Tab-separated table of C-alpha atoms and ligand atoms in Angstrom:
chain	number	residue	atom	x	y	z
A	1	MET	CA	86.463	143.241	117.367
A	2	THR	CA	84.685	140.641	119.504
A	3	ASP	CA	86.197	137.314	120.446
A	4	ALA	CA	83.659	135.614	118.192
A	5	THR	CA	84.871	137.478	115.103
A	6	LYS	CA	88.580	136.870	115.679
A	7	PRO	CA	88.769	133.280	114.379
A	8	GLU	CA	86.806	134.242	111.246
A	9	ALA	CA	89.116	137.177	110.537
A	10	ALA	CA	92.134	134.912	111.052
A	11	ASP	CA	90.511	132.366	108.722
A	12	ASP	CA	90.069	135.002	106.010
A	13	ILE	CA	93.748	135.947	106.185
A	14	TRP	CA	94.726	132.266	106.128
A	15	HIS	CA	92.604	131.701	103.026
A	16	GLU	CA	93.962	134.739	101.226
A	17	ARG	CA	97.540	133.685	101.878
A	18	ALA	CA	96.922	130.032	101.060
A	19	PHE	CA	95.269	131.111	97.800
A	20	ASP	CA	98.167	133.400	96.859
A	21	LEU	CA	100.689	130.707	97.715
A	22	THR	CA	98.958	127.826	95.877
A	23	ARG	CA	98.340	130.052	92.838
A	24	GLY	CA	102.012	130.994	92.828
A	25	ILE	CA	103.104	127.361	93.108
A	26	ALA	CA	100.680	126.452	90.295
A	27	ALA	CA	102.179	129.154	88.067
A	28	TYR	CA	105.724	128.056	88.906
A	29	THR	CA	105.130	124.319	88.397
A	30	GLY	CA	102.512	124.541	85.635
A	31	SER	CA	100.516	121.911	87.533
A	32	PRO	CA	96.747	121.890	86.866
A	33	LEU	CA	96.344	119.910	90.105
A	34	ILE	CA	97.942	122.686	92.174
A	35	GLY	CA	95.876	125.214	90.188
A	36	GLY	CA	92.837	123.166	91.219
A	37	LEU	CA	93.904	123.317	94.866
A	38	ALA	CA	94.148	127.120	94.636
A	39	ARG	CA	90.602	127.126	93.237
A	40	LEU	CA	89.379	124.987	96.137
A	41	VAL	CA	90.917	127.350	98.691
A	42	ALA	CA	89.080	130.249	97.000
A	43	GLU	CA	85.767	128.565	96.176
A	44	PHE	CA	85.284	126.173	99.093
A	45	PRO	CA	86.599	127.841	102.250
A	46	GLY	CA	84.812	125.255	104.400
A	47	ALA	CA	86.389	122.232	102.682
A	48	ASP	CA	89.089	120.359	104.582
A	49	VAL	CA	91.586	120.734	101.722
A	50	ALA	CA	94.646	120.920	103.978
A	51	ASN	CA	93.749	117.493	105.377
A	52	ALA	CA	92.994	115.902	101.997
A	53	PHE	CA	96.293	117.168	100.581
A	54	ASN	CA	98.574	116.851	103.595
A	55	HIS	CA	101.938	115.164	103.031
A	56	LYS	CA	100.752	111.802	104.412
A	57	GLN	CA	97.683	111.681	102.171
A	58	VAL	CA	99.847	112.666	99.204
A	59	ALA	CA	102.479	110.035	100.067
A	60	CYS	CA	99.818	107.302	100.276
A	61	LYS	CA	98.377	108.291	96.904
A	62	MET	CA	101.782	108.572	95.206
A	63	TRP	CA	102.519	105.101	96.547
A	64	ALA	CA	99.226	103.873	95.050
A	65	ARG	CA	100.001	105.523	91.720
A	66	ASP	CA	103.578	104.178	91.528
A	67	GLU	CA	102.702	100.608	92.463
A	68	LEU	CA	99.689	100.623	90.149
A	69	PHE	CA	101.951	101.647	87.277
A	70	ALA	CA	104.718	99.192	88.245
A	71	ASN	CA	102.328	96.241	88.537
A	72	CYS	CA	99.531	96.959	86.058
A	73	GLY	CA	100.876	99.582	83.639
A	74	GLY	CA	99.288	102.933	82.885
A	75	ARG	CA	96.486	102.193	80.407
A	76	PHE	CA	93.008	101.909	81.871
A	77	GLY	CA	89.463	102.234	80.589
A	78	ARG	CA	86.829	103.224	83.110
A	79	VAL	CA	88.186	103.673	86.639
A	80	TRP	CA	86.004	103.990	89.741
A	81	VAL	CA	87.488	105.621	92.852
A	82	LEU	CA	85.192	104.778	95.764
A	83	GLY	CA	85.029	106.946	98.873
A	84	GLY	CA	86.781	109.383	96.535
A	85	TRP	CA	86.363	112.440	98.810
A	86	TYR	CA	87.747	115.556	97.013
A	87	GLY	CA	89.112	113.641	93.998
A	88	VAL	CA	92.818	113.992	94.768
A	89	LEU	CA	93.803	110.562	93.398
A	90	PRO	CA	92.009	111.065	90.041
A	91	ALA	CA	93.789	114.420	89.615
A	92	MET	CA	97.125	112.757	90.393
A	93	LEU	CA	96.460	110.000	87.830
A	94	PHE	CA	95.327	112.463	85.152
A	95	GLU	CA	98.380	114.651	85.696
A	96	ASP	CA	100.898	111.785	85.561
A	97	PRO	CA	102.165	111.378	81.957
A	98	ARG	CA	102.767	107.640	82.531
A	99	PHE	CA	98.995	107.106	82.656
A	100	ALA	CA	96.422	107.106	79.875
A	101	VAL	CA	93.051	106.705	81.583
A	102	GLU	CA	89.861	106.980	79.521
A	103	ARG	CA	87.599	108.064	82.354
A	104	ILE	CA	87.672	108.336	86.152
A	105	GLU	CA	84.563	108.476	88.302
A	106	SER	CA	84.997	109.601	91.905
A	107	ILE	CA	82.113	108.142	93.892
A	108	ASP	CA	81.258	109.252	97.419
A	109	ILE	CA	78.246	108.940	99.710
A	110	ASP	CA	78.715	112.497	101.014
A	111	PRO	CA	76.852	114.894	98.681
A	112	SER	CA	78.980	117.870	99.772
A	113	VAL	CA	82.217	116.550	98.256
A	114	ALA	CA	81.099	116.172	94.613
A	115	GLU	CA	81.351	119.836	93.636
A	116	VAL	CA	84.745	120.089	95.347
A	117	ALA	CA	86.034	117.060	93.407
A	118	LEU	CA	84.641	118.518	90.170
A	119	SER	CA	86.394	121.815	90.784
A	120	LEU	CA	89.727	120.124	91.592
A	121	ASN	CA	89.491	118.066	88.386
A	122	ARG	CA	88.134	120.850	86.138
A	123	HIS	CA	91.169	120.649	83.862
A	124	TRP	CA	90.194	117.053	82.979
A	125	ARG	CA	86.414	117.604	83.028
A	126	GLU	CA	85.879	115.690	79.736
A	127	ARG	CA	87.204	112.554	81.443
A	128	PHE	CA	86.122	113.105	85.052
A	129	GLN	CA	82.816	112.588	86.813
A	130	ALA	CA	81.862	113.014	90.485
A	131	ARG	CA	78.993	110.734	91.543
A	132	ILE	CA	77.051	110.725	94.785
A	133	ALA	CA	76.366	107.119	95.759
A	134	ASP	CA	76.804	104.486	98.421
A	135	MET	CA	79.512	102.101	97.221
A	136	TYR	CA	77.377	99.191	98.495
A	137	ALA	CA	74.560	100.216	96.115
A	138	LEU	CA	76.487	100.371	92.821
A	139	ASP	CA	75.918	97.987	89.911
A	140	TYR	CA	79.435	96.580	89.512
A	141	ARG	CA	78.241	93.627	87.418
A	142	GLY	CA	76.231	95.777	85.008
A	143	GLU	CA	78.563	98.798	84.688
A	144	ARG	CA	81.797	96.768	84.835
A	145	PRO	CA	84.509	99.341	85.620
A	146	ALA	CA	87.979	98.230	84.469
A	147	LEU	CA	89.588	99.161	87.783
A	148	VAL	CA	87.988	99.712	91.185
A	149	VAL	CA	90.009	101.777	93.668
A	150	ASN	CA	89.069	101.986	97.323
A	151	THR	CA	91.619	103.794	99.483
A	152	SER	CA	88.948	104.300	102.150
A	153	CYS	CA	88.577	100.683	103.326
A	154	GLU	CA	89.066	101.815	106.933
A	155	HIS	CA	85.912	103.939	106.531
A	156	ILE	CA	83.497	101.158	105.501
A	157	ALA	CA	81.843	98.717	107.870
A	158	ASP	CA	82.191	95.461	105.955
A	159	LEU	CA	84.959	95.076	103.367
A	160	PRO	CA	84.220	91.387	102.534
A	161	ALA	CA	80.526	92.224	101.915
A	162	PHE	CA	81.537	95.091	99.607
A	163	LEU	CA	83.974	92.861	97.681
A	164	THR	CA	81.294	90.219	97.042
A	165	LEU	CA	79.467	92.841	94.935
A	166	LEU	CA	82.321	92.904	92.391
A	167	PRO	CA	82.408	90.305	89.593
A	168	ALA	CA	85.217	87.741	89.616
A	169	GLY	CA	88.307	89.007	87.805
A	170	THR	CA	87.716	92.722	88.560
A	171	GLN	CA	90.996	94.566	89.018
A	172	VAL	CA	91.183	96.350	92.393
A	173	LEU	CA	93.484	98.638	94.367
A	174	LEU	CA	92.638	98.690	98.077
A	175	GLN	CA	94.144	100.649	100.954
A	176	SER	CA	93.445	100.429	104.688
A	177	ASN	CA	95.414	101.271	107.828
A	178	ASP	CA	95.965	100.550	111.525
A	179	TYR	CA	95.013	104.077	112.679
A	180	PHE	CA	92.463	102.770	115.226
A	181	SER	CA	92.402	105.957	117.314
A	182	GLU	CA	90.887	108.106	114.522
A	183	PRO	CA	87.120	108.180	115.296
A	184	THR	CA	85.962	108.057	111.635
A	185	HIS	CA	87.931	104.832	111.073
A	186	ILE	CA	85.417	102.072	111.708
A	187	ASN	CA	87.267	99.159	110.116
A	188	CYS	CA	91.034	99.343	110.643
A	189	VAL	CA	93.247	96.254	110.378
A	190	PRO	CA	96.205	95.467	112.652
A	191	SER	CA	98.545	94.187	109.910
A	192	LEU	CA	99.059	93.593	106.196
A	193	GLU	CA	98.350	89.892	106.777
A	194	ALA	CA	94.994	90.758	108.386
A	195	PHE	CA	94.147	93.005	105.428
A	196	GLU	CA	95.052	90.252	102.939
A	197	LYS	CA	92.875	87.818	104.848
A	198	GLN	CA	89.973	90.283	104.985
A	199	ALA	CA	90.140	91.032	101.238
A	200	ALA	CA	90.767	87.409	100.156
A	201	LEU	CA	91.677	88.388	96.577
A	202	SER	CA	91.972	85.567	94.020
A	203	SER	CA	95.278	86.986	92.784
A	204	VAL	CA	97.604	89.555	94.328
A	205	ALA	CA	99.980	91.597	92.152
A	206	PHE	CA	101.189	93.765	95.023
A	207	ALA	CA	100.870	93.687	98.816
A	208	GLY	CA	102.760	96.179	100.934
A	209	ALA	CA	102.911	98.418	103.991
A	210	LEU	CA	103.908	102.075	104.137
A	211	PRO	CA	104.877	103.169	107.672
A	212	MET	CA	103.839	106.730	108.548
A	213	LYS	CA	104.534	108.533	111.834
A	214	LYS	CA	101.291	107.620	113.627
A	215	TYR	CA	100.070	104.635	111.607
A	216	THR	CA	100.914	102.190	108.837
A	217	ARG	CA	99.005	102.179	105.562
A	218	PHE	CA	98.436	98.854	103.815
A	219	MET	CA	97.804	98.307	100.116
A	220	LEU	CA	96.690	95.417	97.941
A	221	ILE	CA	96.546	95.432	94.153
A	222	GLY	CA	95.029	92.390	92.513
A	223	ARG	CA	91.864	90.738	91.273
A	224	ILE	CA	88.618	89.594	92.866
B	301	LIG	C1	88.029	110.706	104.743
B	301	LIG	S1	87.764	110.168	103.181
B	301	LIG	C2	89.135	109.356	102.511
B	301	LIG	C3	90.318	108.977	103.383
B	301	LIG	C4	91.325	108.097	102.701
B	301	LIG	N1	92.502	107.932	103.424
B	301	LIG	C5	91.633	108.535	101.284
B	301	LIG	O1	91.933	109.681	101.001
B	301	LIG	O2	91.532	107.691	100.435
B	301	LIG	C6	86.657	108.791	103.299
B	301	LIG	C7	85.511	108.996	102.357
B	301	LIG	O3	84.748	107.779	102.254
B	301	LIG	C8	83.416	108.173	102.055
B	301	LIG	N2	82.539	107.018	102.319
B	301	LIG	C9	82.342	106.392	103.509
B	301	LIG	N3	81.457	105.384	103.359
B	301	LIG	C10	81.096	105.356	102.048
B	301	LIG	C11	80.209	104.555	101.268
B	301	LIG	N4	79.507	103.557	101.818
B	301	LIG	N5	80.081	104.816	99.956
B	301	LIG	C12	80.778	105.834	99.369
B	301	LIG	N6	81.624	106.635	100.063
B	301	LIG	C13	81.787	106.405	101.376
B	301	LIG	C14	83.218	109.354	102.996
B	301	LIG	O4	82.115	110.149	102.651
B	301	LIG	C15	84.555	110.095	102.815
B	301	LIG	O5	84.496	111.113	101.848
């Protein structure tokens, strides 16, 4: 074996074991989401699934889900999740029995993530769609989603400019963070107050901070 082949061989073993483990956990818990994760490990070995479903990402999305339910209830029509990546939040909303969501569209500018999100959400395929689009180029006034979720505010250059695209009264859930040292974060905020100022929502149902080990995540739920 050459040095060049060693990491690949190690990767294969990692994938086999991760697949066995996630499939076992899916069988034990009966969770379609975990079954979807097992599928991703098998079908998309290059996808950064371990990052998208690490405990911090999961904690931030459970926080979003719980506060959304506590402040807005669980019944929604058409939901758009922008910068939706692999579609973890839609799967978590679909799987949660407190929620009855008609349809969730996960929208991302990166064309490589759509088929991963579709695979993760296969169990709910009648109600799930993965779209490839720039969130700045969507027709929010014409299509009028009932709820717009953007947990990737730290990844977009101009949050106020994006928010001006949404009609007044649109319900939103926004997350950002103060993780300035991560190179893909181009628009972090230093505090919850700074995030509230940046978003300038007309009404705020929830504003909070969730401290993690290396950064704090901020969330706003309210209306444009
Ligand atoms: C790393 S991920 C998500 C991280 C975040 N903490 C989360 O899980 O919600 C950020 C995503 O935003 C997407 N993205 C960045 N700019 C975008 C834009 N203008 N329109 C749509 N998606 C965008 C990227 O392609 C990427 O998949």
